XYZ file of C-alpha atoms in Angstrom:
276
model
C 10.897 -1.720 -21.395
C 8.096 -1.802 -18.852
C 8.709 -3.702 -15.769
C 5.913 -5.064 -13.407
C 6.701 -5.183 -9.642
C 4.283 -7.491 -7.782
C 4.463 -7.099 -3.883
C 3.012 -10.310 -2.642
C 4.257 -12.454 -5.383
C 4.280 -15.835 -3.645
C 0.995 -15.175 -1.875
C -2.324 -16.013 -3.189
C -3.737 -13.144 -5.372
C -0.181 -11.899 -5.937
C 1.039 -15.158 -7.296
C -1.757 -15.353 -9.773
C -0.904 -11.822 -10.909
C 2.683 -12.620 -11.184
C 1.980 -15.752 -13.412
C -0.537 -13.967 -15.440
C 1.887 -11.171 -16.305
C 4.797 -13.831 -17.121
C 2.325 -15.631 -19.411
C 1.925 -12.238 -21.314
C 5.647 -12.161 -21.843
C 6.256 -9.274 -19.428
C 9.214 -8.652 -17.074
C 8.271 -9.043 -13.427
C 10.098 -8.345 -10.221
C 8.642 -10.449 -7.455
C 8.615 -9.117 -3.907
C 7.567 -11.378 -0.911
C 7.839 -11.601 2.912
C 7.732 -15.571 3.092
C 10.532 -16.877 5.268
C 9.508 -20.076 7.154
C 10.646 -23.266 6.155
C 7.145 -24.549 5.522
C 6.620 -21.481 3.300
C 9.934 -22.229 1.553
C 8.345 -25.505 0.310
C 5.318 -23.379 -0.956
C 7.691 -21.075 -2.995
C 9.158 -23.933 -4.549
C 6.036 -25.351 -5.759
C 4.980 -21.904 -6.964
C 8.274 -21.438 -8.674
C 7.595 -24.828 -10.623
C 4.276 -23.284 -11.920
C 5.872 -20.033 -12.898
C 8.426 -22.244 -14.864
C 11.636 -20.387 -13.557
C 11.027 -17.711 -16.241
C 13.835 -15.832 -17.554
C 11.657 -12.872 -17.260
C 11.281 -13.169 -13.588
C 13.512 -11.939 -10.640
C 12.625 -12.466 -6.871
C 13.673 -10.092 -4.052
C 12.788 -10.631 -0.260
C 10.736 -7.694 1.136
C 13.817 -6.488 3.042
C 15.333 -5.603 -0.274
C 12.365 -3.558 -1.589
C 14.029 -0.264 -0.200
C 16.795 -0.624 -2.408
C 14.590 -1.030 -5.551
C 14.774 1.765 -8.216
C 12.058 1.741 -10.760
C 10.904 4.039 -13.487
C 7.821 6.076 -14.469
C 6.861 3.624 -17.147
C 6.776 0.698 -14.583
C 3.654 -0.745 -12.724
C 3.675 -1.615 -9.069
C 0.851 -4.135 -7.745
C 0.659 -4.075 -4.003
C -1.406 -7.004 -2.621
C -2.977 -5.739 0.628
C -5.497 -8.514 0.015
C -2.777 -11.046 0.856
C -1.402 -9.048 3.778
C -4.914 -9.193 5.252
C -5.720 -12.744 4.442
C -2.434 -14.462 5.159
C -0.981 -15.587 8.531
C 1.675 -12.935 8.882
C 3.947 -11.817 11.608
C 5.119 -8.361 11.981
C 2.627 -6.940 9.798
C 3.649 -3.245 10.851
C 7.101 -3.806 9.659
C 5.960 -5.073 6.380
C 3.712 -2.092 5.780
C 6.523 0.096 6.841
C 8.766 -1.377 4.026
C 6.013 -0.699 1.618
C 5.433 2.839 2.600
C 9.124 3.591 2.574
C 9.272 2.306 -1.110
C 6.175 4.305 -2.153
C 7.888 7.480 -0.676
C 10.960 6.600 -2.605
C 8.693 6.499 -5.792
C 7.722 10.075 -5.279
C 11.134 11.459 -5.096
C 11.065 12.750 -8.594
C 7.637 14.456 -8.206
C 4.036 13.284 -7.924
C 3.646 13.375 -11.524
C 6.587 11.135 -12.318
C 5.560 8.212 -10.184
C 5.248 4.697 -11.693
C 1.721 3.277 -12.140
C 0.482 1.967 -8.580
C -2.328 -0.782 -8.233
C -3.405 -1.669 -4.972
C -5.381 -4.821 -4.506
C -7.762 -4.116 -1.468
C -10.187 -6.538 0.415
C -13.526 -4.791 0.019
C -14.458 -5.580 3.687
C -11.485 -3.756 5.349
C -11.580 -0.602 6.879
C -8.889 1.432 4.925
C -7.556 2.336 8.335
C -5.890 -1.070 8.492
C -3.702 0.381 5.521
C -3.869 3.835 6.451
C -0.228 4.550 6.143
C -0.310 3.208 2.614
C -3.319 4.959 1.595
C -1.840 8.248 3.088
C 1.480 7.671 1.316
C -0.496 7.541 -2.217
C -2.552 10.684 -1.692
C -1.922 13.192 -4.456
C -0.502 10.426 -6.913
C -2.676 10.548 -10.103
C -1.381 7.293 -11.444
C -2.869 5.217 -8.524
C -5.678 2.655 -8.632
C -7.330 0.823 -5.702
C -9.169 -2.213 -6.763
C -11.492 -3.693 -4.072
C -11.904 -7.393 -4.221
C -14.669 -9.575 -2.967
C -13.688 -12.993 -1.479
C -11.166 -14.574 -4.155
C -11.249 -18.454 -4.134
C -9.327 -21.152 -6.171
C -6.193 -23.253 -5.910
C -3.748 -21.771 -3.295
C -6.222 -19.969 -1.420
C -4.737 -19.775 2.110
C -6.249 -21.843 5.078
C -7.063 -18.593 7.032
C -9.922 -18.229 4.400
C -13.130 -19.942 4.815
C -13.415 -22.204 1.763
C -9.930 -23.712 2.083
C -10.705 -24.123 5.935
C -13.751 -26.029 5.062
C -12.180 -28.083 2.370
C -9.418 -28.920 4.955
C -12.135 -29.891 7.412
C -11.002 -27.745 10.239
C -13.017 -27.576 13.312
C -16.126 -25.510 13.481
C -14.516 -22.888 15.828
C -11.643 -22.400 13.296
C -14.130 -22.003 10.375
C -16.299 -19.531 12.302
C -13.135 -17.493 12.994
C -12.317 -17.351 9.195
C -15.975 -16.443 8.479
C -15.809 -13.542 10.989
C -13.225 -12.049 8.726
C -14.631 -12.770 5.342
C -16.873 -10.948 2.899
C -19.732 -13.100 2.213
C -21.769 -11.006 -0.050
C -19.794 -11.964 -3.300
C -16.988 -14.205 -4.758
C -14.683 -14.521 -7.664
C -12.732 -17.355 -9.054
C -9.108 -16.354 -9.177
C -8.263 -16.772 -12.789
C -11.757 -14.861 -13.612
C -10.178 -12.056 -11.452
C -6.774 -12.033 -13.088
C -8.163 -12.269 -16.727
C -10.215 -9.144 -16.032
C -7.240 -7.105 -14.369
C -5.792 -5.873 -17.624
C -9.074 -4.264 -18.614
C -9.916 -2.863 -15.174
C -6.459 -1.264 -14.915
C -7.536 0.798 -18.050
C -10.555 2.309 -16.451
C -10.417 6.010 -15.619
C -11.690 5.512 -12.099
C -9.537 5.638 -9.079
C -11.549 3.424 -6.785
C -12.931 0.386 -8.632
C -14.977 -2.495 -6.886
C -15.136 -5.821 -8.597
C -18.103 -8.114 -8.630
C -19.076 -11.313 -10.073
C -21.610 -11.767 -12.881
C -23.094 -14.865 -10.953
C -25.685 -13.858 -8.336
C -25.108 -15.202 -4.773
C -21.632 -16.381 -5.884
C -20.101 -16.821 -2.391
C -23.122 -18.580 -0.950
C -23.386 -20.922 -3.827
C -19.744 -21.873 -3.204
C -20.162 -22.305 0.485
C -23.315 -24.543 0.019
C -21.190 -26.922 -2.148
C -18.426 -27.124 0.516
C -20.375 -26.920 3.786
C -23.956 -28.004 2.733
C -26.755 -27.046 4.900
C -24.461 -26.599 7.944
C -23.462 -23.110 6.510
C -26.479 -21.741 7.879
C -25.301 -22.814 11.457
C -21.863 -21.583 10.904
C -22.994 -17.834 9.997
C -22.266 -15.515 12.802
C -23.883 -12.493 11.563
C -25.801 -11.347 8.487
C -23.724 -10.148 5.578
C -23.784 -6.756 4.648
C -23.211 -5.443 1.099
C -20.457 -2.932 0.781
C -19.756 -0.432 -2.029
C -16.273 1.325 -2.083
C -15.892 2.335 -5.716
C -17.264 2.010 -9.121
C -18.616 -1.219 -9.503
C -17.138 -3.304 -12.383
C -18.761 -6.694 -13.251
C -16.294 -9.646 -13.837
C -17.667 -12.211 -16.188
C -17.340 -15.332 -14.281
C -16.369 -18.084 -16.705
C -15.644 -20.329 -13.762
C -18.954 -21.158 -11.841
C -19.073 -22.261 -8.252
C -19.214 -25.980 -8.773
C -16.264 -25.976 -11.107
C -14.283 -23.654 -9.089
C -14.573 -25.428 -5.777
C -13.869 -28.671 -7.747
C -10.531 -27.080 -8.817
C -9.739 -25.861 -5.405
C -10.432 -29.326 -3.953
C -8.232 -30.956 -6.378
C -5.411 -28.694 -5.809
C -5.819 -29.076 -2.024
C -5.786 -32.898 -2.413
C -2.541 -32.674 -4.588
C -0.803 -30.336 -2.210
C -1.518 -32.359 0.845
C -0.155 -35.434 -0.952
C 3.082 -33.357 -1.688
C 3.279 -32.502 1.903
C 3.247 -36.050 3.009
C 5.837 -37.148 0.434
C 8.084 -34.251 1.685
C 7.693 -35.481 5.450
C 8.950 -38.954 4.451
C 12.158 -37.551 2.882
């Protein structure tokens, strides 16, 4: 039976991929690097959403090197979450992933599992050059380039969540400097398209929204006219692969509203936790 391995299972994008696969009845091994006490609370909340499925097994990132998988399995590596999250020791994390990828090649390049890398479109691939180098020559690889992904569980290191949390303008400007502002996708629209995208023959695929100016429409809802002041530099459209248009069933108003509701709920839960 096919098993799916998700590296970044308790992050943002990786969590939704894990949840989607479990909802489809698939067996999933979740790998994650979260270890702080605050993050442990987040893990517990996400485990409740997953439902503590019998089809799910979790391993910390330091156990990744011990994992043996077969050719029929599929590995999702969320470089998107590595880039967008607040992570210490990034180099050690990437080293663990590279070691695992090299291990996957031990029976030959034509016998590796399916590998899907979720990459932020704005990043220079040099930031993940060791991973890119490790997958060279593997036919069963896809790199899916993502625009800004938003929705519940978006990290505060990203612009929309920083705005919803009403961080200081200097902090919001810092998130903007690292964010792709030419396009956006609501998280569930992305994961619902993932199965179709994974069947495409192209190796490098870039997702885009069916809604024009999606990022700016979300930003206007969150920041109002002040978004014009916050912009540091003009946005540049980037193309890194075959463009695949995702049907955006969740529009900016609904998507931002859902993210705000989740943010409010999570902040209340944090306050109740602090009282215990």
